[in-house]
Tab-separated table of C-alpha atoms and ligand atoms in Angstrom:
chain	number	residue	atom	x	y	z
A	263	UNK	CA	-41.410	30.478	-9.781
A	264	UNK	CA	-39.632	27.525	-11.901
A	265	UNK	CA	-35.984	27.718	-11.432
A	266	UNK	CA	-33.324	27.547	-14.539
A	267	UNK	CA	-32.195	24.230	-13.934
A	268	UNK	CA	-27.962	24.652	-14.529
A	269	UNK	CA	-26.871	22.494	-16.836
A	270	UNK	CA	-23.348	20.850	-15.508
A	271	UNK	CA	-23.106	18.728	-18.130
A	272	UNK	CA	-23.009	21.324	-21.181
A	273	UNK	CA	-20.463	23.590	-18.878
A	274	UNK	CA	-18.320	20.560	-18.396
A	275	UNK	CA	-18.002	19.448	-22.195
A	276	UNK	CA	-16.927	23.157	-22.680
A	277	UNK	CA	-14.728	22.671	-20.352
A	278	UNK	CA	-13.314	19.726	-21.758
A	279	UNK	CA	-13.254	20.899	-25.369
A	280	UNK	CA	-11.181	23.677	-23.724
A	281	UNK	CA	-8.629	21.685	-21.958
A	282	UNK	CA	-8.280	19.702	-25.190
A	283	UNK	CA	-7.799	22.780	-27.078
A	284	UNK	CA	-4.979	23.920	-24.625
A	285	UNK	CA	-3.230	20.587	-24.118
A	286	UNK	CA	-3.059	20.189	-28.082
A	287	UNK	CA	-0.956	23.886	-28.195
A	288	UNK	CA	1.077	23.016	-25.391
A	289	UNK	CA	2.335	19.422	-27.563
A	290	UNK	CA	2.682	21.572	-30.619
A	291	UNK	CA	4.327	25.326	-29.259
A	292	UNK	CA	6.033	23.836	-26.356
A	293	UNK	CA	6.958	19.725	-26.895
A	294	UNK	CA	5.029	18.275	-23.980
A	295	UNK	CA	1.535	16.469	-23.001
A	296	UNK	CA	0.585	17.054	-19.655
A	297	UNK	CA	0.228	14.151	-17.925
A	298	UNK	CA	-2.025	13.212	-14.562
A	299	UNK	CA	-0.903	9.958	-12.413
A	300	UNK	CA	-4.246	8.915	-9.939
A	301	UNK	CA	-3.437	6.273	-7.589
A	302	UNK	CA	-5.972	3.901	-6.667
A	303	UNK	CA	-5.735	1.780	-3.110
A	304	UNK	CA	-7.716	-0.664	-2.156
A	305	UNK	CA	-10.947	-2.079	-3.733
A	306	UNK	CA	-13.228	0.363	-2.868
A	307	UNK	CA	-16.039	-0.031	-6.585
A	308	UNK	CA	-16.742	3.869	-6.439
A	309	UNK	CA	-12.838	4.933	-6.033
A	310	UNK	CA	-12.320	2.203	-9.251
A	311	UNK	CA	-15.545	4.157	-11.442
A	312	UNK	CA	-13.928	7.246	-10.309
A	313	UNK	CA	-10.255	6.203	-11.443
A	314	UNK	CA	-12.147	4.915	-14.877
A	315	UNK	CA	-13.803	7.761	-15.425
A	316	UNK	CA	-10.631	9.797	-15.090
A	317	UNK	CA	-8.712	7.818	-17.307
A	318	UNK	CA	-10.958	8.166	-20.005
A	319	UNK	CA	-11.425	11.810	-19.336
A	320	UNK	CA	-7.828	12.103	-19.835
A	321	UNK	CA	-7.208	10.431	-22.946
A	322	UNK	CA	-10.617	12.032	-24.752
A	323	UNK	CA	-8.342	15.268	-23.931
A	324	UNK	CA	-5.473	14.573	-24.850
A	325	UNK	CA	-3.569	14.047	-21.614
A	326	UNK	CA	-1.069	11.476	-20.435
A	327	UNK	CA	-2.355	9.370	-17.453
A	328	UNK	CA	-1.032	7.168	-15.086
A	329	UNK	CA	-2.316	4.651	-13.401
A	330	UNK	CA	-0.870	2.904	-9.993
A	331	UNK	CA	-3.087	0.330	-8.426
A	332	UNK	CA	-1.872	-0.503	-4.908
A	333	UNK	CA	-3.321	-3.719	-2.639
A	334	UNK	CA	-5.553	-2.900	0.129
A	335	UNK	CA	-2.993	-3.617	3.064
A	336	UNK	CA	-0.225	-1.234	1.517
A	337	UNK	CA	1.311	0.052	4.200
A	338	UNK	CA	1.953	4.138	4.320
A	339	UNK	CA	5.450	3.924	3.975
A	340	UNK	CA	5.198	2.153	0.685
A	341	UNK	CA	2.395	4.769	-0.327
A	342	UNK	CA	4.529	7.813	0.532
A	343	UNK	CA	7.612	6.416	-1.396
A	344	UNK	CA	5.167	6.329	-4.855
A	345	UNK	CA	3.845	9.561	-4.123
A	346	UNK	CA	7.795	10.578	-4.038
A	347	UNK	CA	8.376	9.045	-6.974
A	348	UNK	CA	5.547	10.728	-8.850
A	349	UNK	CA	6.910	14.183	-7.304
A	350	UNK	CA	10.191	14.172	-9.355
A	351	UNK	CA	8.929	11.803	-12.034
A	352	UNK	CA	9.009	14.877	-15.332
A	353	UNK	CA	6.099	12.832	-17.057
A	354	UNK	CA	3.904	13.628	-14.285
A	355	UNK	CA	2.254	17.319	-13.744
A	356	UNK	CA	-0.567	15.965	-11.329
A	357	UNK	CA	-0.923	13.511	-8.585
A	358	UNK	CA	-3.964	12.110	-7.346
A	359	UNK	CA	-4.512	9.962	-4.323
A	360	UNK	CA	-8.150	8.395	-4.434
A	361	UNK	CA	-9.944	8.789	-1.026
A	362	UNK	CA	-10.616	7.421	1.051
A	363	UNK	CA	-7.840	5.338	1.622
A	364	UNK	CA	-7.685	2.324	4.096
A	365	UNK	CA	-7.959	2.746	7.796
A	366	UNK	CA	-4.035	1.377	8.076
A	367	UNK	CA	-3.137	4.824	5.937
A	368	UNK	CA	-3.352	8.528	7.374
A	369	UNK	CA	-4.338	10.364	4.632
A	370	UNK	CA	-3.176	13.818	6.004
A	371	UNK	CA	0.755	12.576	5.869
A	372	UNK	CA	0.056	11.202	2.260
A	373	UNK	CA	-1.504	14.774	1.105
A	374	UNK	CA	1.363	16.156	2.951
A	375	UNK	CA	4.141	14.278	0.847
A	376	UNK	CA	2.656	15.482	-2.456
A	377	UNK	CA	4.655	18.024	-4.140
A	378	UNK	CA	2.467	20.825	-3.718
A	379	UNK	CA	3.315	22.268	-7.400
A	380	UNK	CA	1.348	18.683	-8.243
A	381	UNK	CA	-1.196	18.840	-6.105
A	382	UNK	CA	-3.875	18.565	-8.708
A	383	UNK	CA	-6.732	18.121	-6.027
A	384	UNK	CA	-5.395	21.192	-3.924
A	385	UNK	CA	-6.065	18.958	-0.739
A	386	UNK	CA	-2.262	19.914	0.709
A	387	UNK	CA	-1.604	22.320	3.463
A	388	UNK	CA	0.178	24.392	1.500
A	389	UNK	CA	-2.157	25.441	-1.420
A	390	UNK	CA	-5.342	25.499	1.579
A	391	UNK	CA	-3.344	27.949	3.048
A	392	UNK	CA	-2.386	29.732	-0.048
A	393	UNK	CA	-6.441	29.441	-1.700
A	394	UNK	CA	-7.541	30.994	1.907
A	395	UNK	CA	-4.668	33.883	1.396
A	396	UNK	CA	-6.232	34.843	-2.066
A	397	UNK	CA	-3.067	33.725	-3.742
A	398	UNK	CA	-2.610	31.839	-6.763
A	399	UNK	CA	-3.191	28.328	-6.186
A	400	UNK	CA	-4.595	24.843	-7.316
A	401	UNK	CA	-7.694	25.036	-6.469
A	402	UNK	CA	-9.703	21.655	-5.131
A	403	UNK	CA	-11.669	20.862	-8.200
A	404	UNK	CA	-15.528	20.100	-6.980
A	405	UNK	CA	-15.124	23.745	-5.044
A	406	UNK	CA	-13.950	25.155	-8.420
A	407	UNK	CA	-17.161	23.131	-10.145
A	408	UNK	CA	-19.421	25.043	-8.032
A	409	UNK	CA	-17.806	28.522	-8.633
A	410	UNK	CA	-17.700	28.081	-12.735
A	411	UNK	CA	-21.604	26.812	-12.291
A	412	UNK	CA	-22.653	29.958	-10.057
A	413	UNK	CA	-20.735	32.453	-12.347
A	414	UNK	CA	-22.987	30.719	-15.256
A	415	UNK	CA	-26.157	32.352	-14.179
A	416	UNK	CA	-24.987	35.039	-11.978
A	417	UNK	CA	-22.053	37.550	-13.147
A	418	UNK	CA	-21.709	39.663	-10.047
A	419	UNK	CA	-21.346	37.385	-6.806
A	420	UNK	CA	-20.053	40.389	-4.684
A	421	UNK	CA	-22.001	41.436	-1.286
A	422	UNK	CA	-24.087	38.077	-1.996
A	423	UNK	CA	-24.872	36.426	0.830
A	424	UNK	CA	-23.678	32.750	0.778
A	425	UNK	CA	-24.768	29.822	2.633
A	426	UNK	CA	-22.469	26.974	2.820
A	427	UNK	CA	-24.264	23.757	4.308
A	428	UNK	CA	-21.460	21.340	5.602
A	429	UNK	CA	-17.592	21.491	6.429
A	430	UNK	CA	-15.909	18.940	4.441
A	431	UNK	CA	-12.489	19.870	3.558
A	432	UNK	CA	-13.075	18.740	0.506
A	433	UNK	CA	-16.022	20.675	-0.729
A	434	UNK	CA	-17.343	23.037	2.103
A	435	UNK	CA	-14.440	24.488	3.220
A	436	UNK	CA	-12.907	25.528	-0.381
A	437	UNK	CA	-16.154	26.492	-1.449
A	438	UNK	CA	-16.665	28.718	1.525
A	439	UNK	CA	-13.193	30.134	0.637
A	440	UNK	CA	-13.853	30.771	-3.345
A	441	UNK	CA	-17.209	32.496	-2.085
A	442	UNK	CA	-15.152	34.937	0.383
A	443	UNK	CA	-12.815	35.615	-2.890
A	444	UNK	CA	-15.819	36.307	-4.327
A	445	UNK	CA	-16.661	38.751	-1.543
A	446	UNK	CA	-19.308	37.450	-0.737
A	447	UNK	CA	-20.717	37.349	3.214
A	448	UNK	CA	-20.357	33.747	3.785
A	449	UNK	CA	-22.311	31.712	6.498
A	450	UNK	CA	-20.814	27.329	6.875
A	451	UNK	CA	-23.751	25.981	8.201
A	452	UNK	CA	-23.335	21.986	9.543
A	453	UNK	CA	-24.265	18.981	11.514
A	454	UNK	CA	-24.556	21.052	15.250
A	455	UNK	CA	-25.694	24.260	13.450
A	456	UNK	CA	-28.956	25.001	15.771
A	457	UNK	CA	-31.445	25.746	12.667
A	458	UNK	CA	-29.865	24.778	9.880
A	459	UNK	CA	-33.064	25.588	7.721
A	460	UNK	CA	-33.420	29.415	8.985
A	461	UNK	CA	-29.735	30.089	8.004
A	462	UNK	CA	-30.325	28.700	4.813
A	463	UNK	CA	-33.316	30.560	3.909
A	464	UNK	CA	-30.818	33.772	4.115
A	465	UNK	CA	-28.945	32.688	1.501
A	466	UNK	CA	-28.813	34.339	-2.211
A	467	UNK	CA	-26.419	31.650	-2.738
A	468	UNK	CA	-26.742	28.394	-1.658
A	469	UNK	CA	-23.813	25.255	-1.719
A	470	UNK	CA	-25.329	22.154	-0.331
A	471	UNK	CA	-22.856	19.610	0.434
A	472	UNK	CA	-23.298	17.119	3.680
A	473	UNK	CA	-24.189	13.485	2.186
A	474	UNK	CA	-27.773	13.589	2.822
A	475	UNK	CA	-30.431	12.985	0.586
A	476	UNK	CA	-32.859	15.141	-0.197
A	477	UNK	CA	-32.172	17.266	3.203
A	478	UNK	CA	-33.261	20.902	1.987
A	479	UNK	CA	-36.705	21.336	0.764
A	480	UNK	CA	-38.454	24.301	-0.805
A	481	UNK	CA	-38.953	26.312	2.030
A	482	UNK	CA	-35.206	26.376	3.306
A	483	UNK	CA	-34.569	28.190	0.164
A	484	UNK	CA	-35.363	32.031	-0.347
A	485	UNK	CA	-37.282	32.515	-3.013
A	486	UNK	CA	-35.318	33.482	-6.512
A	487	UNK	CA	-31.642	31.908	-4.623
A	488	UNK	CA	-29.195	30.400	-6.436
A	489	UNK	CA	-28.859	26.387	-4.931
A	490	UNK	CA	-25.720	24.421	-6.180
A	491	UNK	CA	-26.434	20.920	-4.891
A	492	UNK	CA	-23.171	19.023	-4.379
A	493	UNK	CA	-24.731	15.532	-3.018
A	494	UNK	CA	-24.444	12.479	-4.565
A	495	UNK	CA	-27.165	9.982	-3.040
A	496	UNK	CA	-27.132	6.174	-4.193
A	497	UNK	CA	-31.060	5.472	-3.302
A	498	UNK	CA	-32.563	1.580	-3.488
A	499	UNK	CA	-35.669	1.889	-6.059
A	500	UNK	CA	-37.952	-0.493	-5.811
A	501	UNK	CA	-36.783	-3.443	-8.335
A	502	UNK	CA	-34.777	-1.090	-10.936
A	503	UNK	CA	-30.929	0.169	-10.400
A	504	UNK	CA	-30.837	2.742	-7.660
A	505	UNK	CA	-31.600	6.407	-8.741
A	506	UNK	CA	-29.531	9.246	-7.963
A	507	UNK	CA	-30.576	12.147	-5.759
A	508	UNK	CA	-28.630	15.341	-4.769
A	509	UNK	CA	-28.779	16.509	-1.004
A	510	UNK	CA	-31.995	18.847	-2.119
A	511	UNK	CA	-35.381	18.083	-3.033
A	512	UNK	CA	-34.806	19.229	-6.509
A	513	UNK	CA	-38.218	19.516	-7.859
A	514	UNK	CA	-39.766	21.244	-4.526
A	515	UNK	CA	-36.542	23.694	-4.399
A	516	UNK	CA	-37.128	24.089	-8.507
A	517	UNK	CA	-40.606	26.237	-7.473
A	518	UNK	CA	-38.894	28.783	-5.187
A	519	UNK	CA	-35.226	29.182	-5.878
A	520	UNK	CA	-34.231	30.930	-8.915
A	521	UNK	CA	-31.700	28.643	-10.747
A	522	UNK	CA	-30.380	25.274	-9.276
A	523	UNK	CA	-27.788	22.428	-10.748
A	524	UNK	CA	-29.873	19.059	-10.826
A	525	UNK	CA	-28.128	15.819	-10.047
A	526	UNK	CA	-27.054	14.029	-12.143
A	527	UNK	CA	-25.926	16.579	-14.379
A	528	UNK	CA	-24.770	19.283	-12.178
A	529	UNK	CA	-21.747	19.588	-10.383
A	530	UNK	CA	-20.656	15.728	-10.678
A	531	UNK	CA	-19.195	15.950	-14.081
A	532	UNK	CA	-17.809	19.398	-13.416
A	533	UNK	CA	-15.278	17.931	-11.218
A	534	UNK	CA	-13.318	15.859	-13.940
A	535	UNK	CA	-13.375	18.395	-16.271
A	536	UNK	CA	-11.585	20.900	-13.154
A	537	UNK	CA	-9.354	18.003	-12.990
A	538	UNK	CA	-8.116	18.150	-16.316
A	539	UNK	CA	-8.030	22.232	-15.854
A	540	UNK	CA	-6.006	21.859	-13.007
A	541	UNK	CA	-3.437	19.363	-14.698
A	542	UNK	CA	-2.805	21.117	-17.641
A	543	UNK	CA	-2.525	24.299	-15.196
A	544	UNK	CA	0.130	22.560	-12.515
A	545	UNK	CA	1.886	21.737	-16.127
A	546	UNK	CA	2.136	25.090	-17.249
A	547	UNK	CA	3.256	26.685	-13.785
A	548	UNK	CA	5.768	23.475	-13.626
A	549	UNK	CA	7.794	24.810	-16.680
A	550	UNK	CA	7.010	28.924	-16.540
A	551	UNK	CA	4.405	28.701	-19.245
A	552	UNK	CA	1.790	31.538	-18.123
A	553	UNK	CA	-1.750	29.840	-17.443
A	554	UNK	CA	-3.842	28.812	-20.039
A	555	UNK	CA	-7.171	30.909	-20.515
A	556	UNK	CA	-9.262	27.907	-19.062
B	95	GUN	N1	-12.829	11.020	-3.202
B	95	GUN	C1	-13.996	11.686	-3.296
B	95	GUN	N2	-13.805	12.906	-3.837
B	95	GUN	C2	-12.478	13.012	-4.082
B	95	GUN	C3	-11.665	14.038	-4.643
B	95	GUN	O1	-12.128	15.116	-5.025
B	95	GUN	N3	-10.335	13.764	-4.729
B	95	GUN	C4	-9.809	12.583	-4.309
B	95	GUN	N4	-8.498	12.415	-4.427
B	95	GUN	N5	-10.538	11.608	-3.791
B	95	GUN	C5	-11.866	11.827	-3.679
Protein backbone atom coordinates (compact mmCIF):
# COMPACT_ATOMS: atom_id res chain seq x y z
CA UNK A 1 0.00 0.00 0.00
CA UNK A 2 1.22 3.78 -0.79
CA UNK A 3 -0.55 6.12 1.44
CA UNK A 4 -2.35 9.55 0.10
CA UNK A 5 0.10 11.80 1.36
CA UNK A 6 -2.38 14.93 2.95
CA UNK A 7 -1.56 17.88 1.62
CA UNK A 8 -1.51 20.69 4.61
CA UNK A 9 -0.39 23.15 2.58
CA UNK A 10 -3.34 23.26 -0.13
CA UNK A 11 -5.96 22.90 3.02
CA UNK A 12 -4.26 25.80 4.66
CA UNK A 13 -4.31 28.33 1.60
CA UNK A 14 -8.09 27.41 1.54
CA UNK A 15 -8.19 28.21 4.68
CA UNK A 16 -6.64 31.39 4.32
CA UNK A 17 -8.49 32.47 1.18
CA UNK A 18 -11.46 31.79 3.51
CA UNK A 19 -10.56 33.88 6.41
CA UNK A 20 -9.75 36.62 3.89
CA UNK A 21 -13.03 36.23 2.36
CA UNK A 22 -14.77 36.58 5.83
CA UNK A 23 -12.63 39.35 7.32
CA UNK A 24 -13.26 41.47 4.00
CA UNK A 25 -17.43 41.14 4.78
CA UNK A 26 -17.01 41.80 8.26
CA UNK A 27 -15.01 45.55 7.20
CA UNK A 28 -17.70 46.08 4.63
CA UNK A 29 -21.37 44.72 6.45
CA UNK A 30 -20.24 45.41 9.88
CA UNK A 31 -17.28 48.45 10.09
CA UNK A 32 -14.49 46.48 11.70
CA UNK A 33 -11.09 44.43 10.88
CA UNK A 34 -10.39 41.92 13.26
CA UNK A 35 -7.36 42.38 14.71
CA UNK A 36 -4.75 39.71 16.53
CA UNK A 37 -2.01 41.23 19.11
CA UNK A 38 1.00 38.22 19.61
CA UNK A 39 3.41 39.11 22.17
CA UNK A 40 6.83 38.07 21.81
CA UNK A 41 9.33 37.73 25.10
CA UNK A 42 12.56 37.12 25.05
CA UNK A 43 14.93 36.22 22.13
CA UNK A 44 14.10 32.91 21.61
CA UNK A 45 14.92 32.75 17.01
CA UNK A 46 11.95 30.16 16.59
CA UNK A 47 9.30 32.26 18.86
CA UNK A 48 10.67 35.51 16.47
CA UNK A 49 10.02 33.15 12.86
CA UNK A 50 6.88 32.21 14.50
CA UNK A 51 5.80 35.93 15.42
CA UNK A 52 7.01 36.78 11.57
CA UNK A 53 5.23 34.35 10.13
CA UNK A 54 2.08 35.46 11.91
CA UNK A 55 2.38 38.87 11.06
CA UNK A 56 2.53 38.28 7.59
CA UNK A 57 -0.22 35.76 7.75
CA UNK A 58 -2.26 38.45 9.11
CA UNK A 59 -1.82 41.17 6.82
CA UNK A 60 -2.00 38.69 3.47
CA UNK A 61 -5.65 38.30 5.17
CA UNK A 62 -6.60 41.15 5.85
CA UNK A 63 -6.32 41.34 9.63
CA UNK A 64 -5.03 43.96 12.03
CA UNK A 65 -1.96 42.76 14.06
CA UNK A 66 -0.16 43.79 16.87
CA UNK A 67 2.97 43.39 17.80
CA UNK A 68 4.55 43.80 21.56
CA UNK A 69 8.14 42.81 21.92
CA UNK A 70 9.07 42.53 25.61
CA UNK A 71 13.01 42.11 26.99
CA UNK A 72 13.97 38.81 28.22
CA UNK A 73 14.05 39.71 32.08
CA UNK A 74 10.37 41.20 32.02
CA UNK A 75 9.15 40.43 35.04
CA UNK A 76 5.38 38.73 35.27
CA UNK A 77 3.85 41.54 36.74
CA UNK A 78 4.75 43.76 33.86
CA UNK A 79 3.60 40.83 31.45
CA UNK A 80 0.19 40.42 33.11
CA UNK A 81 -0.49 44.26 33.07
CA UNK A 82 -0.05 44.09 28.86
CA UNK A 83 -2.03 41.13 28.67
CA UNK A 84 -4.73 43.44 30.68
CA UNK A 85 -4.35 45.98 28.51
CA UNK A 86 -4.88 43.90 25.39
CA UNK A 87 -8.13 42.41 27.24
CA UNK A 88 -10.11 45.73 27.12
CA UNK A 89 -8.10 47.25 24.29
CA UNK A 90 -11.51 47.21 21.33
CA UNK A 91 -8.78 46.93 18.48
CA UNK A 92 -7.81 43.67 19.73
CA UNK A 93 -10.08 40.32 19.19
CA UNK A 94 -7.06 37.88 19.92
CA UNK A 95 -4.18 37.64 22.23
CA UNK A 96 -1.28 35.60 21.83
CA UNK A 97 1.49 34.94 24.27
CA UNK A 98 4.51 33.16 22.42
CA UNK A 99 5.78 30.11 24.44
CA UNK A 100 7.73 29.38 25.96
CA UNK A 101 8.34 32.22 27.96
CA UNK A 102 11.39 32.77 30.32
CA UNK A 103 11.99 30.67 33.35
CA UNK A 104 11.39 34.11 35.63
CA UNK A 105 7.54 33.95 34.07
CA UNK A 106 4.80 31.23 35.02
CA UNK A 107 3.08 30.80 32.07
CA UNK A 108 -0.11 29.24 33.67
CA UNK A 109 -0.92 32.80 35.59
CA UNK A 110 -0.23 34.64 32.19
CA UNK A 111 -2.81 32.18 30.23
CA UNK A 112 -4.92 32.72 33.20
CA UNK A 113 -5.09 36.66 32.87
CA UNK A 114 -6.16 36.45 29.22
CA UNK A 115 -9.65 37.35 28.65
CA UNK A 116 -10.92 34.12 27.77
CA UNK A 117 -13.38 35.66 24.95
CA UNK A 118 -9.58 36.47 23.41
CA UNK A 119 -8.05 33.57 23.97
CA UNK A 120 -7.14 32.94 20.39
CA UNK A 121 -4.82 29.88 21.29
CA UNK A 122 -7.60 28.32 23.62
CA UNK A 123 -4.67 27.54 26.14
CA UNK A 124 -6.94 29.15 29.26
CA UNK A 125 -8.69 27.14 31.85
CA UNK A 126 -11.73 28.26 30.95
CA UNK A 127 -12.19 27.34 27.20
CA UNK A 128 -10.08 23.64 28.19
CA UNK A 129 -12.78 23.16 30.34
CA UNK A 130 -15.44 24.33 28.06
CA UNK A 131 -13.67 22.29 24.61
CA UNK A 132 -13.67 19.05 27.09
CA UNK A 133 -17.60 19.88 27.96
CA UNK A 134 -18.46 19.81 24.14
CA UNK A 135 -19.37 23.45 24.34
CA UNK A 136 -18.64 26.12 22.05
CA UNK A 137 -15.24 27.25 22.43
CA UNK A 138 -11.86 28.55 20.92
CA UNK A 139 -10.38 25.81 20.08
CA UNK A 140 -6.25 25.49 20.39
CA UNK A 141 -5.34 25.86 16.79
CA UNK A 142 -2.61 22.90 15.94
CA UNK A 143 -5.48 20.43 17.64
CA UNK A 144 -8.00 22.09 15.25
CA UNK A 145 -5.15 21.58 12.24
CA UNK A 146 -5.25 17.99 12.83
CA UNK A 147 -9.12 17.64 12.96
CA UNK A 148 -9.71 19.81 9.49
CA UNK A 149 -6.70 17.42 7.97
CA UNK A 150 -8.40 14.02 9.22
CA UNK A 151 -11.94 15.16 8.09
CA UNK A 152 -10.06 15.74 4.53
CA UNK A 153 -9.73 12.11 3.78
CA UNK A 154 -12.08 10.57 6.14
CA UNK A 155 -15.86 11.94 6.48
CA UNK A 156 -17.13 9.69 9.23
CA UNK A 157 -14.63 9.66 12.32
CA UNK A 158 -17.32 8.09 14.65
CA UNK A 159 -16.55 4.60 16.56
CA UNK A 160 -12.86 5.14 15.06
CA UNK A 161 -10.45 4.14 17.18
CA UNK A 162 -7.87 6.93 17.92
CA UNK A 163 -4.44 6.81 19.11
CA UNK A 164 -3.04 9.87 20.57
CA UNK A 165 0.88 9.55 21.11
CA UNK A 166 1.92 12.25 23.76
CA UNK A 167 0.17 14.61 26.41
CA UNK A 168 1.12 18.05 25.66
CA UNK A 169 -1.48 20.46 26.58
CA UNK A 170 -0.92 22.00 23.70
CA UNK A 171 -1.47 19.41 21.06
CA UNK A 172 -2.24 15.95 22.72
CA UNK A 173 -4.59 16.81 25.08
CA UNK A 174 -7.00 19.01 22.69
CA UNK A 175 -6.54 16.64 20.09
CA UNK A 176 -7.54 13.77 22.29
CA UNK A 177 -10.58 15.96 23.20
CA UNK A 178 -11.70 16.96 19.40
CA UNK A 179 -11.33 13.06 18.71
CA UNK A 180 -13.82 12.17 21.76
CA UNK A 181 -16.23 15.00 20.08
CA UNK A 182 -15.74 13.11 17.29
CA UNK A 183 -16.81 9.98 19.15
CA UNK A 184 -14.27 8.36 18.58
CA UNK A 185 -12.64 5.60 21.28
CA UNK A 186 -9.60 7.47 22.13
CA UNK A 187 -6.34 5.87 23.59
CA UNK A 188 -3.21 9.05 24.89
CA UNK A 189 -0.39 7.01 24.62
CA UNK A 190 3.13 8.77 26.18
CA UNK A 191 6.58 8.76 27.56
CA UNK A 192 5.78 5.78 30.54
CA UNK A 193 3.17 4.11 28.26
CA UNK A 194 4.58 0.31 28.58
CA UNK A 195 4.42 -0.48 24.61
CA UNK A 196 3.88 2.43 23.05
CA UNK A 197 4.20 0.67 19.54
CA UNK A 198 1.38 -2.14 20.26
CA UNK A 199 -1.14 0.63 21.24
CA UNK A 200 -0.40 2.37 18.26
CA UNK A 201 -0.79 -0.36 15.88
CA UNK A 202 -4.66 -0.30 17.16
CA UNK A 203 -5.19 2.81 15.90
CA UNK A 204 -7.50 3.73 12.68
CA UNK A 205 -6.44 7.10 13.56
CA UNK A 206 -3.26 8.06 14.49
CA UNK A 207 -1.96 11.83 16.06
CA UNK A 208 1.71 11.71 16.65
CA UNK A 209 2.90 14.47 18.68
CA UNK A 210 5.96 13.97 21.38
CA UNK A 211 9.15 15.87 19.82
CA UNK A 212 10.88 12.93 18.56
CA UNK A 213 12.14 12.32 15.32
CA UNK A 214 11.26 9.80 13.32
CA UNK A 215 9.88 7.66 16.50
CA UNK A 216 7.01 5.54 14.72
CA UNK A 217 7.98 3.37 11.91
CA UNK A 218 5.91 1.28 9.53
CA UNK A 219 5.06 -1.41 11.63
CA UNK A 220 3.54 0.70 14.61
CA UNK A 221 0.98 1.65 12.13
CA UNK A 222 -2.04 -0.68 11.11
CA UNK A 223 -2.16 -1.12 7.82
CA UNK A 224 -4.69 1.39 5.74
CA UNK A 225 -4.64 4.02 9.29
CA UNK A 226 -4.90 7.40 9.03
CA UNK A 227 -1.29 9.04 10.70
CA UNK A 228 -1.36 12.90 11.30
CA UNK A 229 2.26 13.61 12.22
CA UNK A 230 2.47 16.73 14.40
CA UNK A 231 6.49 16.78 14.96
CA UNK A 232 8.61 19.27 13.92
CA UNK A 233 12.36 17.89 13.98
CA UNK A 234 15.35 20.40 13.19
CA UNK A 235 17.98 17.51 12.02
CA UNK A 236 21.97 18.51 11.29
CA UNK A 237 22.59 17.26 7.50
CA UNK A 238 25.75 16.72 6.68
CA UNK A 239 27.15 20.23 5.23
CA UNK A 240 23.62 21.65 3.88
CA UNK A 241 20.86 23.56 6.22
CA UNK A 242 19.24 21.05 8.51
CA UNK A 243 16.22 19.09 7.01
CA UNK A 244 13.00 18.78 8.58
CA UNK A 245 11.50 15.52 9.82
CA UNK A 246 8.08 14.84 11.49
CA UNK A 247 8.00 12.42 14.61
CA UNK A 248 7.25 9.38 11.92
CA UNK A 249 9.29 7.73 9.46
CA UNK A 250 7.26 9.13 6.70
CA UNK A 251 8.31 7.11 3.80
CA UNK A 252 8.30 3.59 5.81
CA UNK A 253 4.73 4.61 7.42
CA UNK A 254 3.74 5.84 3.57
CA UNK A 255 3.77 1.73 2.60
CA UNK A 256 1.30 0.62 5.31
CA UNK A 257 -0.91 3.40 6.54
CA UNK A 258 -3.55 4.59 4.34
CA UNK A 259 -3.19 8.44 4.14
CA UNK A 260 -0.60 10.48 6.24
CA UNK A 261 0.29 14.50 6.41
CA UNK A 262 4.13 14.76 5.46
CA UNK A 263 6.25 17.35 7.17
CA UNK A 264 6.81 20.00 5.99
CA UNK A 265 3.60 20.52 4.50
CA UNK A 266 1.24 18.96 6.85
CA UNK A 267 -0.03 20.19 9.90
CA UNK A 268 2.69 23.11 10.39
CA UNK A 269 1.06 25.60 8.17
CA UNK A 270 -2.39 24.52 9.28
CA UNK A 271 -1.83 26.12 12.52
CA UNK A 272 -1.58 29.85 11.26
CA UNK A 273 -4.25 29.55 9.09
CA UNK A 274 -6.53 28.15 12.56
CA UNK A 275 -5.06 31.19 13.96
CA UNK A 276 -6.51 33.52 11.71
CA UNK A 277 -9.94 31.27 11.95
CA UNK A 278 -9.93 31.64 15.44
CA UNK A 279 -9.37 35.56 15.40
CA UNK A 280 -11.83 36.45 13.09
CA UNK A 281 -14.13 33.90 15.19
CA UNK A 282 -13.29 35.51 18.92
CA UNK A 283 -14.21 38.85 16.73
CA UNK A 284 -17.45 37.81 15.72
CA UNK A 285 -18.56 36.23 19.20
CA UNK A 286 -16.96 39.64 20.75
CA UNK A 287 -19.73 41.81 19.07
CA UNK A 288 -22.85 39.05 18.60
CA UNK A 289 -22.05 38.50 14.96
CA UNK A 290 -22.99 34.62 14.48
CA UNK A 291 -19.73 32.62 13.37
CA UNK A 292 -18.46 32.80 10.12
CA UNK A 293 -18.80 29.52 7.94
CA UNK A 294 -14.93 28.89 8.29
N1 LIG B 1 4.73 27.84 21.00
C1 LIG B 1 4.69 26.69 20.30
N2 LIG B 1 3.43 26.45 19.87
C2 LIG B 1 2.67 27.47 20.32
C3 LIG B 1 1.28 27.78 20.20
O1 LIG B 1 0.49 27.06 19.58
N3 LIG B 1 0.88 28.93 20.81
C4 LIG B 1 1.73 29.73 21.49
N4 LIG B 1 1.24 30.82 22.06
N5 LIG B 1 3.02 29.47 21.62
C5 LIG B 1 3.48 28.34 21.04
Amino acid sequence: MTATIIDGQAVASRLRLDVAEAAAGLRARHRFTPGLAAILVGDDPASHIYVRNKRRACADAGLASFEHHLPADTSEAELLNLVDRLGTDERVDGILVQLPLPPQIDPRRIIAGIDPAKDVDGFHPANIGRLWSGERTLIPCTAQGCLILLRTVCHSLAGAEAVVLGRSSIVGKPVAALLLAESCTITIAHSRTADAATVCRRADILVVAVGRPMLVKGDWIKPGAIVIDVGINRLSHNGAGPRLVGDVDTVDAAMIAGAISPVPGGVGPMTIACLLRNTVVAACRRRGISDPEL
